[in-house]
C-alpha cells in the first residue's frame, strides 16, 4: 500500500506546449525516443502532454509520423502522449520568435488537410496567426475535426483579436511571447487576451520569457481558471548547459535561458512542476490553486475533463504527489508509480 498521508496529492500535470526534453525533440521523427521523453515528463509530475511540432513541412510530417508510431505501439512507461500541438506553420513573418523565416507560410486549408490525414486523428491543438489571409478557412476546417485553435506568433490588432474569437479561437499561445507588445492606444494581442473572458492564456512561468510581475498580472487578469501553464521546453531540458540543435539552428543553453546566436529566446528548459511553484510564489496564490493551471484548466481546454484534470471515481489514475515544500515526490500514470527525478 502506498502511504501518501504526508503528501499533497493532485491530479497529474498536463503540458499542452512542449517540444521535447532529455535529449529528444519530437520533430526528429523516427529517431526521436518518445518513450524516453515520456519517462522524463513523468519524473517532473506530468502525466499527459501534447507533442508540439512546428517548423518546416518535412519536420512537421516527420514529427507526426513519430507520434503516430508511438501511439500505435505499446503504452509508454511514463506520461501519456495526448496527441499533437501544431505550432504554425501559419504564423506571421513579423512574429517568428525562434522559427526560421521559411517556416512561416500562408494559411492553407489544403496543407492542414494533409496534416490532419498524417496525424491520423491525433491533432488536438493548432497555433496560428488569425490576421493571415485564409486563416478563417483553416480555423473552420480545424474546428470541424475537433481541433482547438490558439492565437500565436501574431501581430493581430485588438479588433482582429475580437473577430478571431468570433470565428472559434479559444486560447492564446505563450502570452507575451511571439506577439506585439501591449500599447495603451492599441492593446493588441496582449490586451485583448487579458481582457476577453472567452480566451484561455498559456504562460511560460520561467522568469525569463515572462517577468514574474507579468506572470502575476496574467494570473490576476485571467484567474487560474483561465490560465494554462506550459513549459515550451526543448530537447536540452534536463541536460547540462552547452550547445544544442533546435530544428536546423544552433542554440546555447545557459542556466534557465535558451538563445539563438542573435540572442532570440528559443524555447525553454522549464519543467511544469517548477512552473507551478513559480506561479504560486509570484502571484501570491495558494499552491493548490496554482496547480489548477496545470491540471483541470488544460484538461478543459482539450475537452478531456471527463478523464483527467481532477481526482474522482471514473477518471484516470493519473496523480502527482508533492511534499510540504512543493517538491515532487512521485508521479502515478494509469496506476503505475514513477519516482521524481528518475529518467
Short mmCIF file of C-alpha atoms in Angstrom, two decimals:
data_model
loop_
_atom_site.label_atom_id
_atom_site.label_comp_id
_atom_site.label_asym_id
_atom_site.label_seq_id
_atom_site.Cartn_x
_atom_site.Cartn_y
_atom_site.Cartn_z
CA UNK A 1 0.00 0.00 0.00
CA UNK A 2 1.23 3.49 -0.88
CA UNK A 3 1.28 5.84 2.11
CA UNK A 4 0.56 9.36 0.90
CA UNK A 5 -0.59 10.75 4.24
CA UNK A 6 2.29 13.24 4.42
CA UNK A 7 1.96 14.36 0.80
CA UNK A 8 -0.26 16.72 -1.15
CA UNK A 9 -1.70 14.62 -3.95
CA UNK A 10 -3.05 16.42 -7.00
CA UNK A 11 -4.16 15.38 -10.50
CA UNK A 12 -1.27 14.67 -12.84
CA UNK A 13 0.08 17.73 -14.62
CA UNK A 14 -0.75 18.27 -18.31
CA UNK A 15 1.66 20.10 -20.64
CA UNK A 16 -0.02 21.21 -23.86
CA UNK A 17 3.03 23.01 -25.28
CA UNK A 18 6.33 21.15 -25.12
CA UNK A 19 8.77 20.38 -27.92
CA UNK A 20 10.97 17.91 -26.05
CA UNK A 21 13.35 17.15 -23.23
CA UNK A 22 16.01 14.67 -22.11
CA UNK A 23 17.76 14.97 -25.48
CA UNK A 24 14.64 14.24 -27.53
CA UNK A 25 12.74 16.62 -29.83
CA UNK A 26 9.59 15.38 -31.48
CA UNK A 27 10.36 16.82 -34.92
CA UNK A 28 13.32 14.45 -35.28
CA UNK A 29 10.75 11.93 -36.44
CA UNK A 30 11.58 8.24 -36.35
CA UNK A 31 14.83 8.87 -34.48
CA UNK A 32 13.01 10.52 -31.58
CA UNK A 33 12.81 8.32 -28.49
CA UNK A 34 9.36 9.34 -27.33
CA UNK A 35 9.39 6.66 -24.63
CA UNK A 36 12.39 8.35 -23.03
CA UNK A 37 10.65 11.67 -23.34
CA UNK A 38 7.52 10.27 -21.66
CA UNK A 39 9.62 9.00 -18.75
CA UNK A 40 11.29 12.40 -18.39
CA UNK A 41 7.93 14.14 -18.18
CA UNK A 42 6.66 11.69 -15.57
CA UNK A 43 9.74 12.42 -13.46
CA UNK A 44 8.50 16.01 -13.25
CA UNK A 45 4.87 15.41 -12.38
CA UNK A 46 3.48 15.36 -15.93
CA UNK A 47 1.07 12.55 -16.77
CA UNK A 48 -0.19 13.84 -20.11
CA UNK A 49 1.31 16.02 -22.84
CA UNK A 50 0.80 17.25 -26.37
CA UNK A 51 3.80 16.66 -28.60
CA UNK A 52 4.42 20.11 -30.08
CA UNK A 53 5.51 20.11 -33.71
CA UNK A 54 6.43 23.02 -35.97
CA UNK A 55 8.98 24.33 -38.41
CA UNK A 56 9.45 23.07 -41.95
CA UNK A 57 6.96 20.87 -43.78
CA UNK A 58 9.46 17.99 -43.60
CA UNK A 59 9.84 18.32 -39.82
CA UNK A 60 6.10 18.57 -39.32
CA UNK A 61 5.40 15.40 -41.28
CA UNK A 62 8.30 13.54 -39.62
CA UNK A 63 7.06 14.55 -36.20
CA UNK A 64 3.53 13.43 -36.99
CA UNK A 65 4.81 10.06 -38.16
CA UNK A 66 6.77 9.65 -34.94
CA UNK A 67 3.76 10.43 -32.77
CA UNK A 68 1.51 8.05 -34.71
CA UNK A 69 4.08 5.26 -34.37
CA UNK A 70 4.45 6.00 -30.66
CA UNK A 71 0.70 5.91 -30.06
CA UNK A 72 0.26 2.76 -32.13
CA UNK A 73 2.87 0.91 -30.07
CA UNK A 74 2.70 -0.49 -26.55
CA UNK A 75 1.88 2.02 -23.81
CA UNK A 76 4.88 4.15 -22.88
CA UNK A 77 6.40 3.86 -19.44
CA UNK A 78 5.72 7.43 -18.48
CA UNK A 79 3.44 10.31 -19.34
CA UNK A 80 0.81 9.65 -21.96
CA UNK A 81 1.01 11.49 -25.25
CA UNK A 82 -2.45 13.00 -25.67
CA UNK A 83 -1.87 13.99 -29.28
CA UNK A 84 -0.23 16.76 -31.26
CA UNK A 85 0.01 20.51 -30.91
CA UNK A 86 0.87 22.03 -34.29
CA UNK A 87 2.65 25.36 -33.73
CA UNK A 88 2.49 27.02 -37.12
CA UNK A 89 3.34 26.98 -39.96
CA UNK A 90 0.59 29.57 -40.47
CA UNK A 91 2.32 32.30 -38.48
CA UNK A 92 3.19 35.93 -39.09
CA UNK A 93 6.61 36.60 -40.61
CA UNK A 94 6.70 39.60 -38.25
CA UNK A 95 6.36 37.42 -35.13
CA UNK A 96 8.61 34.46 -35.86
CA UNK A 97 10.15 34.03 -32.44
CA UNK A 98 12.75 31.29 -32.94
CA UNK A 99 11.21 29.93 -36.14
CA UNK A 100 13.13 30.29 -39.39
CA UNK A 101 11.58 32.74 -41.88
CA UNK A 102 10.78 29.94 -44.31
CA UNK A 103 8.74 28.25 -41.57
CA UNK A 104 6.08 30.97 -41.87
CA UNK A 105 3.76 30.17 -44.77
CA UNK A 106 0.35 31.47 -45.88
CA UNK A 107 -2.67 29.95 -44.19
CA UNK A 108 -3.60 26.99 -46.35
CA UNK A 109 -6.53 24.68 -45.63
CA UNK A 110 -5.10 22.26 -48.19
CA UNK A 111 -1.93 21.78 -46.17
CA UNK A 112 -3.94 21.43 -42.97
CA UNK A 113 -5.91 18.67 -44.68
CA UNK A 114 -2.61 16.89 -45.36
CA UNK A 115 -1.59 17.37 -41.73
CA UNK A 116 -4.91 16.03 -40.45
CA UNK A 117 -4.51 12.92 -42.58
CA UNK A 118 -0.90 12.44 -41.47
CA UNK A 119 -1.90 12.92 -37.83
CA UNK A 120 -4.45 10.12 -38.04
CA UNK A 121 -6.91 11.79 -35.71
CA UNK A 122 -4.32 12.87 -33.14
CA UNK A 123 -4.15 16.61 -33.89
CA UNK A 124 -5.63 18.32 -30.82
CA UNK A 125 -4.37 21.92 -30.92
CA UNK A 126 -3.08 24.33 -33.56
CA UNK A 127 -1.40 27.72 -33.09
CA UNK A 128 -1.74 30.22 -35.92
CA UNK A 129 -1.95 33.94 -36.63
CA UNK A 130 -5.60 34.95 -37.13
CA UNK A 131 -4.83 38.00 -39.27
CA UNK A 132 -3.43 35.93 -42.15
CA UNK A 133 -5.38 35.63 -45.37
CA UNK A 134 -7.00 32.21 -45.40
CA UNK A 135 -6.95 31.81 -41.61
CA UNK A 136 -10.75 31.64 -41.45
CA UNK A 137 -10.79 28.59 -43.74
CA UNK A 138 -8.05 26.91 -41.69
CA UNK A 139 -9.93 27.53 -38.44
CA UNK A 140 -13.21 26.27 -39.87
CA UNK A 141 -11.53 23.07 -41.04
CA UNK A 142 -9.76 22.58 -37.73
CA UNK A 143 -12.96 23.05 -35.75
CA UNK A 144 -14.78 20.52 -37.91
CA UNK A 145 -12.16 17.99 -36.83
CA UNK A 146 -12.37 18.89 -33.17
CA UNK A 147 -9.04 20.74 -33.10
CA UNK A 148 -8.67 23.61 -30.63
CA UNK A 149 -7.43 26.83 -32.27
CA UNK A 150 -4.95 29.06 -30.45
CA UNK A 151 -3.72 32.55 -31.35
CA UNK A 152 0.04 32.89 -31.53
CA UNK A 153 3.06 34.21 -33.43
CA UNK A 154 0.87 37.09 -34.47
CA UNK A 155 0.71 40.86 -34.85
CA UNK A 156 -3.10 40.99 -34.68
CA UNK A 157 -4.80 44.15 -33.50
CA UNK A 158 -7.39 44.19 -30.72
CA UNK A 159 -10.14 44.37 -33.35
CA UNK A 160 -8.68 41.40 -35.21
CA UNK A 161 -8.49 39.51 -31.92
CA UNK A 162 -12.18 40.09 -31.23
CA UNK A 163 -13.05 38.87 -34.70
CA UNK A 164 -10.79 35.82 -34.26
CA UNK A 165 -12.59 34.76 -31.10
CA UNK A 166 -15.84 35.04 -33.01
CA UNK A 167 -14.53 32.59 -35.62
CA UNK A 168 -13.68 29.99 -32.99
CA UNK A 169 -10.28 30.67 -31.41
CA UNK A 170 -10.29 29.69 -27.75
CA UNK A 171 -6.76 30.22 -26.45
CA UNK A 172 -3.59 32.28 -26.77
CA UNK A 173 -0.21 30.57 -27.10
CA UNK A 174 2.60 31.68 -24.74
CA UNK A 175 1.09 35.03 -23.77
CA UNK A 176 3.53 37.97 -24.12
CA UNK A 177 5.85 35.95 -26.37
CA UNK A 178 5.68 35.77 -30.17
CA UNK A 179 3.33 38.74 -30.38
CA UNK A 180 3.30 42.54 -30.43
CA UNK A 181 3.63 44.25 -27.07
CA UNK A 182 0.76 45.93 -25.26
CA UNK A 183 0.15 49.61 -26.02
CA UNK A 184 -2.50 51.73 -24.34
CA UNK A 185 -3.83 53.03 -27.68
CA UNK A 186 -3.62 49.65 -29.46
CA UNK A 187 -3.89 46.90 -26.84
CA UNK A 188 -3.27 44.26 -29.50
CA UNK A 189 -3.00 40.58 -28.67
CA UNK A 190 -1.89 41.03 -25.06
CA UNK A 191 -4.61 43.49 -24.11
CA UNK A 192 -7.35 41.52 -25.82
CA UNK A 193 -6.14 38.23 -24.34
CA UNK A 194 -6.09 39.60 -20.80
CA UNK A 195 -9.47 41.32 -21.11
CA UNK A 196 -11.50 38.72 -23.03
CA UNK A 197 -13.06 36.10 -20.71
CA UNK A 198 -13.61 33.79 -23.68
CA UNK A 199 -9.86 33.21 -24.07
CA UNK A 200 -7.61 30.89 -22.10
CA UNK A 201 -3.98 32.04 -21.99
CA UNK A 202 -0.80 29.95 -21.92
CA UNK A 203 2.10 31.32 -19.88
CA UNK A 204 5.75 30.24 -19.66
CA UNK A 205 6.40 30.91 -15.97
CA UNK A 206 10.18 30.65 -16.03
CA UNK A 207 11.07 34.27 -15.19
CA UNK A 208 12.95 34.54 -18.49
CA UNK A 209 10.23 34.55 -21.13
CA UNK A 210 7.90 36.44 -18.80
CA UNK A 211 8.87 38.64 -15.85
CA UNK A 212 7.38 37.45 -12.54
CA UNK A 213 5.30 40.64 -12.31
CA UNK A 214 3.83 39.94 -15.75
CA UNK A 215 3.01 36.38 -14.66
CA UNK A 216 1.24 37.83 -11.61
CA UNK A 217 -0.61 40.30 -13.86
CA UNK A 218 -1.83 37.48 -16.10
CA UNK A 219 -2.96 35.44 -13.10
CA UNK A 220 -4.92 38.36 -11.67
CA UNK A 221 -6.48 39.30 -15.01
CA UNK A 222 -7.43 35.79 -16.10
CA UNK A 223 -7.71 33.92 -12.80
CA UNK A 224 -6.22 30.44 -12.52
CA UNK A 225 -9.35 29.08 -14.20
CA UNK A 226 -8.31 30.69 -17.49
CA UNK A 227 -4.54 30.33 -17.26
CA UNK A 228 -2.59 27.36 -18.64
CA UNK A 229 0.97 26.82 -17.51
CA UNK A 230 3.23 25.43 -20.23
CA UNK A 231 6.90 24.54 -20.40
CA UNK A 232 7.61 25.23 -24.11
CA UNK A 233 10.60 23.02 -23.33
CA UNK A 234 13.15 21.90 -25.90
CA UNK A 235 15.28 18.78 -26.14
CA UNK A 236 18.03 20.28 -23.97
CA UNK A 237 15.71 20.35 -20.95
CA UNK A 238 17.24 18.25 -18.18
CA UNK A 239 20.69 18.35 -19.81
CA UNK A 240 23.78 20.41 -18.86
CA UNK A 241 24.43 23.90 -20.19
CA UNK A 242 26.01 23.91 -23.63
CA UNK A 243 25.38 24.00 -27.37
CA UNK A 244 22.42 22.12 -28.84
CA UNK A 245 20.37 21.83 -32.04
CA UNK A 246 16.83 23.16 -32.40
CA UNK A 247 15.47 22.21 -35.80
CA UNK A 248 18.19 23.46 -38.21
CA UNK A 249 19.51 26.02 -35.75
CA UNK A 250 22.17 26.09 -33.04
CA UNK A 251 21.10 27.23 -29.59
CA UNK A 252 23.04 27.96 -26.42
CA UNK A 253 21.69 26.86 -23.04
CA UNK A 254 22.94 28.83 -20.05
CA UNK A 255 21.06 28.45 -16.80
CA UNK A 256 17.36 28.95 -17.50
CA UNK A 257 17.94 30.63 -20.86
CA UNK A 258 17.95 29.13 -24.35
CA UNK A 259 19.00 31.55 -27.08
CA UNK A 260 19.88 31.67 -30.76
CA UNK A 261 23.15 33.27 -31.81
CA UNK A 262 21.39 36.64 -32.20
CA UNK A 263 20.03 36.48 -28.64
CA UNK A 264 16.49 35.45 -29.53
CA UNK A 265 14.85 33.21 -26.95
CA UNK A 266 14.29 29.72 -28.38
CA UNK A 267 12.08 27.68 -26.12
CA UNK A 268 12.88 26.91 -22.50
CA UNK A 269 14.35 24.37 -20.11
CA UNK A 270 11.41 24.76 -17.75
CA UNK A 271 9.58 21.78 -16.27
CA UNK A 272 5.93 22.00 -15.31
CA UNK A 273 6.45 21.21 -11.63
CA UNK A 274 8.74 24.26 -11.39
CA UNK A 275 6.22 26.36 -13.30
CA UNK A 276 3.52 25.63 -10.70
CA UNK A 277 5.82 26.63 -7.84
CA UNK A 278 6.80 29.82 -9.67
CA UNK A 279 3.19 30.81 -10.34
CA UNK A 280 2.21 30.27 -6.72
CA UNK A 281 5.11 32.37 -5.46
CA UNK A 282 4.97 35.20 -7.99
CA UNK A 283 1.17 35.60 -7.99
CA UNK A 284 0.88 35.02 -4.22
CA UNK A 285 -1.51 32.13 -4.76
CA UNK A 286 -2.10 29.06 -2.61
CA UNK A 287 -0.11 26.29 -4.25
CA UNK A 288 -3.23 24.14 -4.52
CA UNK A 289 -4.85 26.91 -6.59
CA UNK A 290 -1.81 27.48 -8.79
CA UNK A 291 -1.69 23.78 -9.72
CA UNK A 292 -5.11 24.08 -11.36
CA UNK A 293 -3.41 25.93 -14.23
CA UNK A 294 -1.50 22.73 -14.98
CA UNK A 295 -4.30 20.24 -14.32
CA UNK A 296 -8.00 20.94 -14.75
CA UNK A 297 -7.61 24.02 -16.99
CA UNK A 298 -5.57 22.30 -19.74
CA UNK A 299 -7.85 19.26 -19.45
CA UNK A 300 -10.86 21.51 -20.01
CA UNK A 301 -9.20 23.28 -22.93
CA UNK A 302 -8.63 19.95 -24.67
CA UNK A 303 -12.07 18.60 -23.86
CA UNK A 304 -10.65 15.89 -21.60
CA UNK A 305 -12.24 16.84 -18.27
CA UNK A 306 -14.19 13.58 -18.10
CA UNK A 307 -10.95 11.55 -17.99
CA UNK A 308 -8.29 13.75 -16.40
CA UNK A 309 -7.55 17.02 -14.64
CA UNK A 310 -9.28 16.11 -11.38
CA UNK A 311 -9.31 13.30 -8.83
CA UNK A 312 -12.57 11.39 -8.71
CA UNK A 313 -14.08 7.99 -9.36
CA UNK A 314 -14.11 7.23 -13.08
CA UNK A 315 -11.19 9.45 -14.05
CA UNK A 316 -7.75 8.14 -14.97
CA UNK A 317 -5.46 7.18 -12.07
CA UNK A 318 -3.03 9.96 -13.01
CA UNK A 319 -1.65 11.65 -9.90
CA UNK A 320 1.30 13.65 -8.65
CA UNK A 321 2.42 13.87 -5.02
CA UNK A 322 4.35 16.78 -3.51
CA UNK A 323 5.95 17.35 -0.11
CA UNK A 324 5.34 20.30 2.22
CA UNK A 325 7.87 22.39 0.26
CA UNK A 326 6.07 21.55 -3.01
CA UNK A 327 8.82 19.30 -4.28
CA UNK A 328 7.67 16.35 -6.34
CA UNK A 329 7.73 13.02 -4.54
CA UNK A 330 6.27 10.70 -7.16
CA UNK A 331 4.02 10.57 -10.19
CA UNK A 332 1.38 7.95 -10.96
CA UNK A 333 0.34 7.34 -14.57
CA UNK A 334 -2.57 4.94 -15.01
CA UNK A 335 -1.86 3.48 -11.59
CA UNK A 336 1.86 2.94 -12.30
CA UNK A 337 4.28 4.74 -9.96
CA UNK A 338 7.26 6.82 -11.17
CA UNK A 339 9.87 8.33 -8.91
CA UNK A 340 10.57 12.04 -9.00
CA UNK A 341 13.68 12.96 -11.00
CA UNK A 342 14.21 9.42 -12.32
CA UNK A 343 14.58 9.49 -16.11
#
